[in-house]
Each structure stands twice: as structure tokens, then as C-alpha cells.
Amino acid sequence: MVLSDQVNVIETRQLGKTFGAVQALKGIDLQVPRNSIFGFLGPNGAGKTTTMKILLGLAHPSSGSGTIFGLDVVRESIAIRERIGYLPQQPRFIDYMTARENLEFAARFFFRAPSASVRARCDEMLELVGLTEKADRPIRGFSGGEKQRLGIALAQIHSPELLILDEPAAALDPLGRQAVLEIMERLRHQATIFYSTHILDDVQRVSDAVAILNHGQVVASGPIEQILSGKDGAVYTLTLRNAPPNFAARLESLPWVTHIRLSEQNGHATYLVNVADETAAEAELLRCALADPAVTVTHFSRKKYELEEVFMEIVRGDSHDF
Amino acid sequence: MTSNLQVRPMAEWSRLRGFANLFHKESRAWWGTRRWWLNAMIWPGLIGGLMVNILFVPTFASVANPAEVERAGGLTGYLAQMGTGVLFEFGAVALAIGVIVLIQDVILGERQSGLMEWLLSQPVTRPAYLLAKLTANSLAVLVLLVGLPASLGYGLLSIRLGAAFPVWPFLMGVGAMILHTLFYLTLTLALGTIFSSRAPILGLGLGSALGGALLGSLFKPLLYVTPWMLPKVAALLANSQAAPPAVLWAPLTAAFIWCVIFSGVALLRMERMEF
């Protein structure tokens, strides 16, 4: 059954993959929402590429199941592949053809159209990825970044509903990475983008949702804001000068404070305050500090985690519920 | 951003989805690059050059064994027999080696470079991928490696005889040579799906092409279940020489069956291949 208005484009249930004695995927459950840019994170060897290859029909699952657009990834792979575009980790295309010829070749897998229309579509894709000037050069001489951009154009040639990009910016210099991220941003409203990466800055910049894979298991998944808010709920940072010694005890006595961590440096005391009630914390925490006229507040904010912090904590700790 | 693309959906048999496009790509690798004219020069040049040497250089005629000349019905008949021997016996083995070298990379190269992974991530069935390789490469090989040398050979033989060489026997010889070539083509494709390095692909193929006849001479029944006697059979057929039916038909039938088996093995391996 194909549901065009499905909430999730990709769904896997206990998807597993074994290579001999090695369990590469240990029953992963994944939900990729429609029209999202979904980052699939994990250290090398976590199983990201294996998952993508199973979704594309390039590898067979050992257990569990998966669907894309409600279609089974094993039994209905061709119907799925008609509606998706894929960029492999190390893109390799037909090197005796030019960029335009590669695009025309890829287009013929999906549709028949008058040659002028196909050419116009290829031009559009070349413009999207900034390769118009190199359209008629054989790709043999392309740099890694140019091949990566051509790969995105090839994946997008038939305007797929889903783009699967395996490490789209891994081998690129900062400018190349920037270009790829900009292309992904431009495609945001046209397709769901499911991409793997280990460049966490990029994920934080463009993703709507993420899943973190470690040792073949999904150890965290959800909207990026949820992931970045940390597993300990809301945390506020309060930095004071001349804080009285009993200030931490005063904070602990507040009913909505669940935990406090104190660090001191250069006469400044920094309190990381975990709270159960964000509204109460925002209304009263600062007031509590200012109640003492000797105290100077130098910083007060809600703590926002960097994805790298969250990622490192999860991957080292291995299992968290977000 | 999307252009106003007037498209028609693909109308292909679902089991062979992607075949037409892949066939076009495989054919272009031959006919759209310098590969075609290089092969169009090498094989007719090699086989035709040797035939010219035998058919038209007086030195060869002067050292001919008189008894053999008499058996062949005269010097011209003898030289024509020698010429067909070069074309069908030496030629078939040379072309088998050529096919093995040219085809060994067709599947393995794409597997190793990652191109196969990308192609199979498109709406393409694996039988379509394999069949496109098989048909496009067979066509190019049969035209460039068999058709051109055979046509040239036919012309040279006719010139030497001073009349057209008998067509049907010659075509039967060419048919046997085609089967011999297809045996090595399907074998090499199948090996490309099995092994992940070139050494066993080249080793097994070349071992069969070069050492098969020797092995068959040590253990005669092998000659009836392999294509190793086909070069000799092709020459016998072309020269309208008499031979027991088993000598003619057993290797022809065996080679055909092997081609089907190798294609089936390649197909099974393709279906099970993971990336």
C-alpha cells in the first residue's frame, strides 16, 4: 500500500544485518519524517552505510523489515528506487561521458521526454550544483568536490521524493562542504533528505531531525532541538560574582530544582541548574540570585548543548532516551 | 525550480527494467570510444596478416609437403586449407584470449570502482544489468573480433582460389568460432561475478583457452564436453572435411550448454551480490 500523505517516509522495524559472525545492525527502529532533513550520525563502522544500502536494495536484511513510502524495501525495491535519488559515499560515474551526458544517461532510467526537455532539465540540475561551465567536459578530470556536486545533480535529476546521501561532504574542503550544504538547503522544500555524516557542525546547521547510531543500534533519535536540549531536561547556567557560600544550598531548596553542578574560576561561580519546571525557573531563578545585593550576575541563560557534546556523551555512554 | 518537463513513464518489462539504457551505455563503451577502431584494426590485422603470409608469400608454398599438397587436390587447395586453419584454429584461440582480456574488467571493474553500486541503486533489475552486459559486449565482440577477421579471411581465401570460397561451409565454420568466442565471453562474465580479483578470472580463462586442448589430448572424453576441440571443428566444417558426427556435434552442443550454464551462474551471483 502506498500512502502519499504518510507522516514517515522511511520506517524500519528491528532491522538487522549480520556479516558472518559480525552483527552490523542489531535491530534498528528508524522513522524519517516526510519533508525533513534527517541526519544519520554515528562513528565509523556504526552501520550507517549498511542501513542505507539495505534501504536501497543493495544489501539484504538478515532480520526485521523496512519500508519507504510504505513499500517494502526487499520486495518492492524497484518501485522505491523510481522515487528516490542516491549519492554514494564515493561517487563513481561513467568517466568517458561528460557531466551532461551522465545526467542524460541517469534521466533515461526514470522517464522518456523530448530531448530538448531532457536537456533543459540537465541544465537546471547543472545550475543547481554550479557545474554549468563544466557541463561538456568529461568527468574524468573533475575534482572530488565537483564529482560530489555532480552526484547530487544525478540523484536529483528526476525530482525524487527522497534523497539518500551517504556522507555527502566527507571528503570535501570547507568550500566544497559549504556548497553541498547550500544545495541541501535549496532542496529542503522539494524532497526529504536522509543523509549520513560524522561532521556534526553540518548536522546542527541543516538538519531537522537526527538519529545516532552506535555499534549497530539507534541510541538516540528525534528532532534536533530535542536532542540539543540534552537528556537531563532543561538546564540553566547562572554565573555570579561574590556569590555567598550557601547559595547552592539556597537553590537546592527551591522545589523545581532537581540538580546543581558548581564550578568556580577567577572569582566567578558558575551554577548549572537542572530544573523540573522551566516556567518557574525562568521567572524565579534570576530573581533568587538578585535578592542578595552583594551578588553580581554576569551570565544567565538556558544551556544549549552543542551536538558534539551530546554525540560524544551518547556514543561514550551508548544508550539514552530523548 | 523544477522545469516544466513533459515526461512519459518508462515502458519496460519489469523484470528487465533499465535494460535499454544499460545496453545503450555498454554499447557506447565500445562504439563511442576509440575501443571499436582499435579492435577493428588489431584482430583483422593479426589474423589477416598471418593469412596473407600463408596464402600469398611464395616461401610458404615452396616448403609445402608434396603428399599433403596432393591430398588437398593441388597447391591452391592446400594453401586454402592452411589459410582456413589460421583463420579458424589459430584465430579462434587468439580471439578467445582477446575476449578474456577485454571482458575480464566489464563486471569486476564496475564492482571495484563503485559504479555498479550506483547503477544498481537506480530503478534497474539485476537481470537487466547482466543481460545488457552480455548482449552489448557479445554484439561488439562478434562484429569486431569475429565478423571483421572472418570477412577479411573470406575475401583472402576467395582471392587465392580465384573464385568465391564455398559460402555455407565457411559460415558453419564461423558459427563454430562464434560459439567458441561466446563460451569464453560468458565464462569471463560469470567469473567476474564470482571473484573479486583479476588473477583467477584471467588464470581460469587463459588456462582453458591455452591449455584446454593439451588437457583434452591427455584425456580424450574431455574434448567432447568442452569447447576445446571447437577450433579444429570450425576448420573441418569450413573445409567441408568429413568427420564422425560426434566429433562435430558434441563440442558444439557442449559449448552451447556451457554458455547457458555460465549465464545462469552469473545471473544467480548477481542476484545474491551485496555492496
XYZ file of C-alpha atoms in Angstrom:
597
model
C 0.000 0.000 0.000
C 1.407 3.392 -0.942
C 0.365 6.287 1.211
C 1.289 9.593 -0.344
C 0.394 11.513 2.820
C 2.350 9.255 5.140
C 3.980 11.007 8.060
C 7.153 8.959 7.847
C 8.912 8.384 4.535
C 11.273 5.757 5.941
C 10.370 3.301 8.650
C 12.371 0.336 9.851
C 11.379 -2.246 12.418
C 14.081 -4.248 14.152
C 16.202 -4.111 11.006
C 19.210 -6.371 11.411
C 22.212 -7.315 9.312
C 24.831 -9.946 10.021
C 28.097 -10.458 8.146
C 29.336 -13.879 9.212
C 29.800 -13.632 12.957
C 29.608 -9.837 12.964
C 26.284 -8.220 13.796
C 26.479 -4.954 11.870
C 22.898 -3.879 12.655
C 21.206 -5.047 15.821
C 17.543 -4.436 15.143
C 17.220 -0.762 14.412
C 13.969 1.188 14.506
C 14.038 4.329 12.441
C 11.394 6.863 11.470
C 12.274 9.583 8.994
C 9.532 12.227 8.774
C 8.360 13.493 5.396
C 9.975 16.740 4.196
C 12.678 16.660 6.819
C 16.437 16.887 6.504
C 17.337 13.884 8.581
C 20.915 13.431 9.773
C 22.046 9.888 10.365
C 25.024 10.043 12.679
C 27.448 7.637 14.131
C 31.110 6.827 14.402
C 32.841 4.902 11.612
C 31.602 1.325 11.453
C 28.387 2.106 13.330
C 26.254 0.723 10.485
C 25.103 3.891 8.712
C 26.127 2.844 5.196
C 24.828 -0.699 5.740
C 21.421 0.710 6.704
C 21.340 2.907 3.614
C 22.321 0.029 1.364
C 19.542 -2.136 2.753
C 17.060 0.672 2.146
C 18.298 0.915 -1.464
C 18.134 -2.827 -2.112
C 21.931 -3.049 -2.424
C 22.150 -5.371 0.590
C 19.653 -7.795 2.058
C 18.497 -7.519 5.676
C 19.190 -10.528 7.901
C 16.187 -9.742 10.092
C 13.460 -7.184 10.592
C 11.824 -5.094 7.910
C 11.817 -1.678 6.374
C 9.522 0.443 4.267
C 9.960 3.538 2.154
C 6.758 5.346 1.097
C 5.002 2.352 2.661
C 6.677 -0.021 0.182
C 8.737 -2.968 1.345
C 12.469 -2.406 0.802
C 13.058 -6.023 -0.221
C 10.015 -6.940 -2.308
C 9.272 -3.550 -3.874
C 12.764 -2.170 -4.308
C 12.380 -1.110 -7.949
C 9.199 0.857 -7.216
C 11.046 2.545 -4.337
C 14.121 3.346 -6.417
C 11.936 5.057 -9.018
C 11.114 7.642 -6.368
C 14.454 8.177 -4.678
C 17.852 9.606 -5.546
C 21.081 8.269 -4.083
C 24.553 9.712 -3.678
C 27.104 7.071 -2.677
C 29.904 7.806 -0.238
C 32.494 7.807 -3.018
C 30.619 8.748 -6.145
C 31.780 6.990 -9.296
C 30.126 7.743 -12.578
C 30.825 6.981 -16.212
C 34.139 8.673 -16.736
C 34.210 8.716 -20.518
C 30.986 10.711 -20.559
C 30.657 14.429 -19.881
C 28.691 15.757 -16.916
C 25.720 16.458 -19.173
C 25.863 13.005 -20.771
C 25.931 11.406 -17.328
C 22.839 13.395 -16.405
C 21.062 12.432 -19.629
C 22.015 8.813 -19.010
C 20.648 8.920 -15.448
C 17.448 10.614 -16.656
C 16.730 7.743 -19.057
C 16.299 5.389 -16.091
C 13.288 7.381 -14.986
C 11.459 8.950 -17.872
C 11.212 9.451 -21.592
C 10.875 13.035 -22.779
C 11.693 15.118 -25.854
C 15.438 15.683 -25.978
C 15.033 19.460 -25.608
C 13.138 18.930 -22.337
C 15.742 16.497 -21.037
C 18.485 18.936 -21.963
C 16.674 21.744 -20.152
C 16.303 19.572 -17.087
C 20.019 18.712 -17.185
C 20.888 22.399 -17.494
C 18.705 23.116 -14.492
C 20.495 20.463 -12.443
C 23.913 21.680 -13.563
C 22.951 25.175 -12.481
C 21.686 23.890 -9.142
C 25.080 22.401 -8.338
C 27.155 25.119 -10.018
C 28.602 22.986 -12.802
C 27.151 24.794 -15.822
C 30.573 25.811 -17.091
C 31.871 22.251 -16.888
C 28.793 20.633 -18.419
C 30.519 19.391 -21.535
C 33.800 18.215 -20.040
C 34.417 14.521 -19.403
C 34.134 13.905 -15.668
C 37.474 12.098 -15.697
C 39.123 15.432 -14.847
C 36.653 16.518 -12.156
C 37.827 17.208 -8.605
C 36.329 15.335 -5.647
C 34.067 18.273 -4.837
C 32.841 18.572 -8.413
C 32.079 14.857 -8.541
C 30.182 15.167 -5.268
C 28.113 18.042 -6.660
C 27.511 16.167 -9.897
C 26.410 13.223 -7.758
C 23.775 15.370 -6.117
C 22.607 16.596 -9.533
C 22.352 12.977 -10.731
C 20.432 11.986 -7.614
C 18.039 14.901 -8.160
C 17.567 14.558 -11.940
C 14.062 13.053 -11.636
C 12.948 15.276 -8.730
C 12.757 12.376 -6.276
C 10.613 12.486 -3.174
C 13.524 11.196 -1.112
C 17.256 11.807 -1.389
C 19.609 9.394 0.322
C 23.072 10.909 0.631
C 25.890 8.875 2.131
C 28.499 11.207 3.655
C 27.844 13.936 1.072
C 30.506 16.274 2.439
C 33.010 13.872 3.982
C 35.850 14.218 1.505
C 35.423 17.900 0.779
C 37.356 21.006 1.758
C 35.448 23.727 3.689
C 34.323 25.459 0.491
C 33.119 22.209 -1.032
C 31.263 21.348 2.180
C 29.671 24.760 2.210
C 28.498 24.292 -1.374
C 26.982 20.890 -0.641
C 25.160 22.203 2.442
C 23.771 25.089 0.436
C 22.471 22.673 -2.188
C 20.809 20.618 0.543
C 19.203 23.774 1.912
C 17.906 24.608 -1.565
C 16.375 21.149 -1.891
C 14.750 21.341 1.548
C 11.290 22.137 0.252
C 11.332 19.663 -2.622
C 12.329 16.397 -1.024
C 13.008 14.547 2.182
C 16.761 14.283 2.658
C 18.181 11.358 4.602
C 21.919 11.722 4.903
C 24.716 10.188 6.895
C 27.644 12.138 8.201
C 30.085 12.465 11.010
C 30.542 16.220 10.548
C 28.428 17.373 13.468
C 28.593 21.095 12.715
C 26.875 20.431 9.381
C 24.169 18.376 11.034
C 23.405 21.060 13.560
C 23.251 23.612 10.781
C 20.876 21.951 8.339
C 19.075 19.044 9.998
C 15.540 18.998 11.318
C 15.915 15.620 12.961
C 18.673 13.141 13.684
C 19.279 9.560 14.682
C 22.520 8.491 16.310
C 23.739 5.002 15.569
C 26.392 3.247 17.604
C 27.514 -0.379 17.414
C 24.606 -1.151 15.100
C 21.925 0.304 17.377
C 19.965 3.543 17.320
C 20.966 5.111 20.623
C 19.120 8.389 20.160
C 16.694 9.872 17.693
C 14.347 12.792 17.448
C 14.021 16.421 16.374
C 17.313 18.294 16.571
C 16.017 20.732 19.230
C 15.053 17.811 21.413
C 18.457 16.220 21.006
C 20.224 19.506 21.708
C 18.195 20.144 24.844
C 20.068 17.228 26.370
C 18.879 14.164 28.179
C 18.654 15.900 31.560
C 15.780 18.194 30.624
C 16.089 21.964 30.922
C 19.368 23.232 32.323
C 20.139 26.871 33.166
C 23.559 28.446 33.513
C 23.967 31.104 36.177
C 27.342 32.803 36.658
C 27.790 35.036 39.725
C 30.492 37.181 41.255
C 30.644 37.392 45.059
C 28.207 34.526 45.499
C 27.669 33.619 49.153
C 28.886 30.134 50.190
C 25.377 28.920 50.881
C 23.957 29.991 47.501
C 23.982 26.466 46.116
C 22.031 25.263 49.160
C 19.513 28.068 48.624
C 18.998 26.982 45.071
C 18.645 23.344 46.058
C 15.875 24.275 48.439
C 13.735 25.515 45.554
C 11.088 22.835 44.818
C 11.585 22.751 40.998
C 15.395 22.438 41.118
C 16.450 18.829 40.569
C 20.241 19.032 40.417
C 23.068 21.570 40.682
C 26.657 21.481 39.467
C 29.020 24.190 40.640
C 32.325 25.243 39.123
C 34.488 28.182 40.197
C 37.030 30.110 38.183
C 38.670 33.553 38.657
C 36.261 34.522 41.411
C 33.213 33.590 39.354
C 30.915 30.785 40.394
C 29.023 29.027 37.617
C 25.936 27.021 38.549
C 24.414 24.534 36.130
C 20.882 24.174 37.408
C 18.673 21.306 36.248
C 15.011 22.150 36.672
C 11.730 20.319 36.515
C 9.654 23.428 35.778
C 11.054 25.691 33.060
C 8.445 28.437 33.589
C 9.191 28.678 37.283
C 12.928 28.648 36.601
C 12.727 31.467 34.068
C 10.549 33.537 36.401
C 12.386 32.969 39.666
C 15.948 31.784 39.211
C 17.432 35.151 38.331
C 15.311 36.868 40.970
C 16.665 34.461 43.575
C 20.231 35.446 42.677
C 19.497 39.176 42.636
C 17.826 39.014 46.044
C 21.293 39.242 47.583
C 22.580 42.831 46.942
C 26.236 41.713 47.205
C 25.870 39.354 44.265
C 26.583 40.404 40.684
C 25.058 38.273 37.936
C 27.460 38.105 34.996
C 25.638 35.494 32.956
C 22.247 33.829 32.875
C 20.935 31.649 30.069
C 19.313 28.375 29.256
C 22.019 25.910 28.440
C 22.023 24.759 24.842
C 24.150 21.716 24.126
C 26.356 21.545 21.105
C 25.614 18.473 19.060
C 29.193 17.354 19.519
C 28.716 17.308 23.330
C 25.539 15.303 23.014
C 27.041 12.969 20.445
C 30.172 12.283 22.490
C 28.149 11.709 25.622
C 25.791 9.337 23.851
C 28.423 7.427 21.957
C 30.557 7.002 25.063
C 27.573 6.230 27.289
C 25.862 4.324 24.454
C 22.187 4.456 25.400
C 19.956 7.420 26.056
C 16.324 8.185 25.617
C 15.477 11.534 24.154
C 12.934 25.404 -9.691
C 11.633 22.350 -11.488
C 11.360 22.718 -15.229
C 8.115 22.062 -16.974
C 9.195 18.600 -18.054
C 6.843 16.763 -20.388
C 7.665 13.183 -19.492
C 6.368 9.766 -20.442
C 6.656 6.919 -17.945
C 9.098 4.137 -18.762
C 7.510 1.317 -20.748
C 9.735 -1.653 -19.991
C 9.076 -5.190 -18.888
C 9.505 -5.011 -15.128
C 11.919 -7.982 -14.993
C 14.227 -6.134 -17.369
C 13.718 -2.602 -16.077
C 16.669 -0.450 -17.116
C 17.879 -2.823 -19.845
C 17.573 -0.406 -22.775
C 19.515 2.342 -21.044
C 22.213 -0.020 -19.802
C 22.516 -1.637 -23.236
C 22.994 1.831 -24.703
C 25.702 2.586 -22.122
C 27.524 -0.718 -22.713
C 27.378 -0.267 -26.465
C 28.701 3.242 -26.135
C 31.704 1.934 -24.214
C 32.585 0.121 -27.460
C 31.234 2.239 -30.262
C 31.509 5.672 -28.661
C 35.166 5.395 -27.751
C 38.378 4.504 -29.564
C 37.890 0.923 -28.425
C 35.998 -0.062 -31.561
C 38.532 1.107 -34.091
C 41.476 -0.246 -32.115
C 39.870 -3.685 -32.110
C 38.757 -3.259 -35.715
C 42.442 -2.889 -36.625
C 44.099 -5.360 -34.250
C 42.174 -8.562 -34.940
C 41.744 -8.369 -38.729
C 45.361 -7.139 -38.861
C 46.681 -10.055 -36.824
C 44.657 -12.848 -38.406
C 44.560 -11.347 -41.895
C 48.317 -10.686 -41.774
C 49.070 -14.323 -40.996
C 46.669 -15.487 -43.706
C 48.311 -13.216 -46.292
C 51.660 -14.686 -45.315
C 50.417 -18.225 -45.908
C 48.244 -17.600 -48.952
C 50.359 -15.200 -50.942
C 54.012 -15.376 -49.865
C 55.789 -17.844 -52.177
C 58.207 -19.045 -49.497
C 55.417 -20.907 -47.684
C 54.251 -22.660 -50.863
C 57.807 -23.689 -51.685
C 58.229 -25.622 -48.421
C 54.858 -27.398 -48.646
C 54.858 -31.187 -48.201
C 54.082 -32.687 -51.667
C 51.963 -35.510 -50.164
C 49.759 -33.039 -48.323
C 49.509 -30.861 -51.430
C 48.345 -33.886 -53.396
C 45.785 -34.830 -50.716
C 44.389 -31.294 -50.888
C 43.963 -31.574 -54.677
C 46.760 -29.195 -55.610
C 48.760 -26.271 -54.231
C 45.860 -23.803 -54.252
C 43.610 -26.200 -52.313
C 46.447 -26.896 -49.894
C 47.073 -23.212 -49.279
C 43.356 -22.596 -48.814
C 43.270 -25.356 -46.188
C 46.250 -23.804 -44.429
C 44.526 -20.413 -44.624
C 41.319 -21.701 -43.062
C 43.470 -23.373 -40.414
C 44.955 -19.999 -39.497
C 41.569 -18.296 -39.503
C 39.630 -20.913 -37.566
C 42.190 -22.725 -35.423
C 44.755 -20.060 -34.587
C 42.110 -17.322 -34.911
C 39.630 -18.928 -32.508
C 42.266 -19.317 -29.782
C 43.605 -15.795 -30.351
C 40.092 -14.355 -30.188
C 39.352 -16.337 -27.015
C 42.394 -14.728 -25.409
C 41.268 -11.344 -26.714
C 37.778 -11.795 -25.307
C 39.081 -12.836 -21.898
C 41.368 -9.785 -21.724
C 38.689 -7.379 -22.972
C 35.820 -8.693 -20.857
C 37.601 -9.506 -17.569
C 37.058 -5.953 -16.324
C 33.493 -5.470 -17.509
C 31.903 -6.594 -14.253
C 34.812 -6.611 -11.840
C 35.931 -3.098 -12.818
C 32.493 -1.652 -12.122
C 32.247 -3.578 -8.864
C 35.606 -2.327 -7.659
C 35.140 1.277 -8.739
C 31.691 1.558 -7.163
C 29.944 2.232 -10.487
C 27.930 -0.974 -10.216
C 26.616 0.110 -6.825
C 25.446 3.406 -8.252
C 23.873 1.761 -11.317
C 22.012 -0.776 -9.200
C 20.706 1.991 -6.949
C 18.739 3.205 -9.986
C 15.456 1.514 -10.949
C 17.344 -1.315 -12.627
C 16.900 -5.051 -12.150
C 19.961 -7.193 -11.804
C 18.994 -9.462 -14.727
C 18.726 -6.308 -16.864
C 22.200 -5.240 -15.761
C 23.714 -8.608 -16.637
C 21.793 -9.063 -19.864
C 22.840 -5.601 -21.061
C 26.470 -6.536 -20.457
C 26.034 -9.875 -22.184
C 24.209 -8.633 -25.275
C 26.112 -5.395 -25.881
C 29.518 -6.999 -25.394
C 28.558 -10.069 -27.436
C 27.431 -7.859 -30.271
C 30.626 -5.815 -30.276
C 32.845 -8.874 -29.912
C 31.055 -10.777 -32.653
C 31.226 -7.847 -35.067
C 34.757 -6.648 -34.335
C 36.574 -9.779 -33.216
C 34.798 -12.427 -35.278
C 32.906 -10.692 -38.097
C 35.673 -8.457 -39.416
C 38.500 -11.055 -39.407
C 36.134 -13.666 -40.856
C 35.029 -11.312 -43.640
C 38.605 -10.411 -44.404
C 39.595 -14.072 -44.272
C 36.800 -14.995 -46.660
C 37.963 -12.338 -49.088
C 41.580 -13.503 -48.928
C 40.629 -17.149 -49.430
C 38.456 -16.253 -52.406
C 41.224 -14.181 -53.958
C 43.681 -17.068 -53.533
C 41.224 -19.576 -55.004
C 40.346 -17.225 -57.860
C 36.654 -17.878 -57.093
C 34.283 -17.451 -54.191
C 35.126 -19.757 -51.307
C 32.108 -22.059 -50.639
C 29.800 -19.905 -48.514
C 27.847 -22.387 -46.419
C 30.790 -24.440 -45.150
C 32.573 -21.194 -44.353
C 29.555 -19.868 -42.430
C 29.341 -23.128 -40.476
C 32.976 -22.683 -39.508
C 32.241 -19.116 -38.461
C 29.286 -20.410 -36.418
C 31.592 -22.762 -34.515
C 34.040 -19.917 -33.953
C 31.197 -17.709 -32.646
C 30.203 -20.410 -30.165
C 33.830 -20.759 -29.058
C 34.075 -16.988 -28.534
C 30.751 -16.820 -26.656
C 31.909 -19.647 -24.389
C 34.841 -17.518 -23.230
C 32.740 -14.373 -23.057
C 30.107 -15.947 -20.779
C 32.806 -17.727 -18.757
C 34.625 -14.431 -18.164
C 31.414 -12.621 -17.225
C 30.477 -15.404 -14.791
C 33.961 -15.374 -13.241
C 33.635 -11.597 -12.870
C 30.590 -12.128 -10.654
C 32.353 -14.792 -8.585
C 35.855 -13.445 -7.951
C 36.906 -10.089 -6.628
C 40.372 -10.046 -8.186
C 41.583 -10.315 -11.760
C 44.066 -13.151 -11.254
C 41.566 -16.052 -11.074
C 39.449 -14.575 -13.871
C 42.416 -14.326 -16.214
C 44.022 -17.518 -14.921
C 40.996 -19.770 -15.403
C 40.042 -18.264 -18.755
C 43.512 -18.262 -20.253
C 44.256 -21.676 -18.760
C 41.246 -23.087 -20.594
C 41.976 -21.301 -23.874
C 45.675 -22.176 -23.976
C 45.900 -25.426 -22.054
C 42.494 -26.975 -22.747
C 43.482 -28.744 -25.964
C 46.562 -30.202 -24.265
C 44.478 -31.452 -21.355
C 41.971 -32.898 -23.830
C 44.711 -34.779 -25.669
C 45.676 -36.442 -22.380
C 42.078 -37.328 -21.511
C 40.083 -37.575 -24.743
C 36.496 -37.594 -23.313
C 37.070 -34.024 -22.129
C 37.160 -32.891 -25.755
C 33.507 -33.920 -26.159
C 32.192 -31.991 -23.150
C 34.231 -28.834 -23.579
C 34.783 -26.308 -26.376
C 38.468 -27.211 -26.614
C 38.004 -29.052 -29.928
C 35.885 -26.271 -31.453
C 38.734 -24.519 -33.324
C 39.502 -27.814 -35.085
C 35.784 -28.427 -35.686
C 35.430 -24.940 -37.193
C 38.271 -25.635 -39.634
C 36.810 -29.060 -40.554
C 33.388 -27.529 -41.196
C 34.805 -24.672 -43.275
C 36.852 -27.062 -45.403
C 33.882 -29.458 -45.814
C 36.081 -32.221 -44.441
C 34.484 -35.421 -43.247
C 34.456 -36.229 -39.539
C 32.382 -38.503 -37.256
C 29.176 -36.690 -36.198
C 30.152 -36.980 -32.521
C 33.376 -35.087 -33.193
C 31.405 -32.275 -34.801
C 28.262 -32.047 -32.710
C 29.352 -32.991 -29.203
C 31.661 -29.990 -28.656
C 29.181 -27.656 -30.359
C 26.365 -28.827 -28.088
C 28.614 -28.795 -25.023
C 29.789 -25.235 -25.722
C 26.204 -24.054 -26.107
C 25.192 -25.727 -22.836
C 28.211 -24.199 -21.067
C 27.213 -20.744 -22.334
C 23.752 -21.210 -20.812
C 25.226 -22.520 -17.539
C 27.699 -19.630 -17.247
C 24.949 -17.096 -17.941
C 22.766 -18.744 -15.291
C 25.604 -18.755 -12.761
C 26.310 -15.089 -13.467
C 22.626 -14.282 -13.007
C 22.425 -16.141 -9.691
C 25.579 -14.476 -8.441
C 24.273 -11.063 -9.470
C 21.009 -11.627 -7.613
C 22.912 -12.505 -4.436
C 25.561 -9.801 -4.724
C 25.708 -7.279 -1.904
C 27.515 -3.971 -1.738
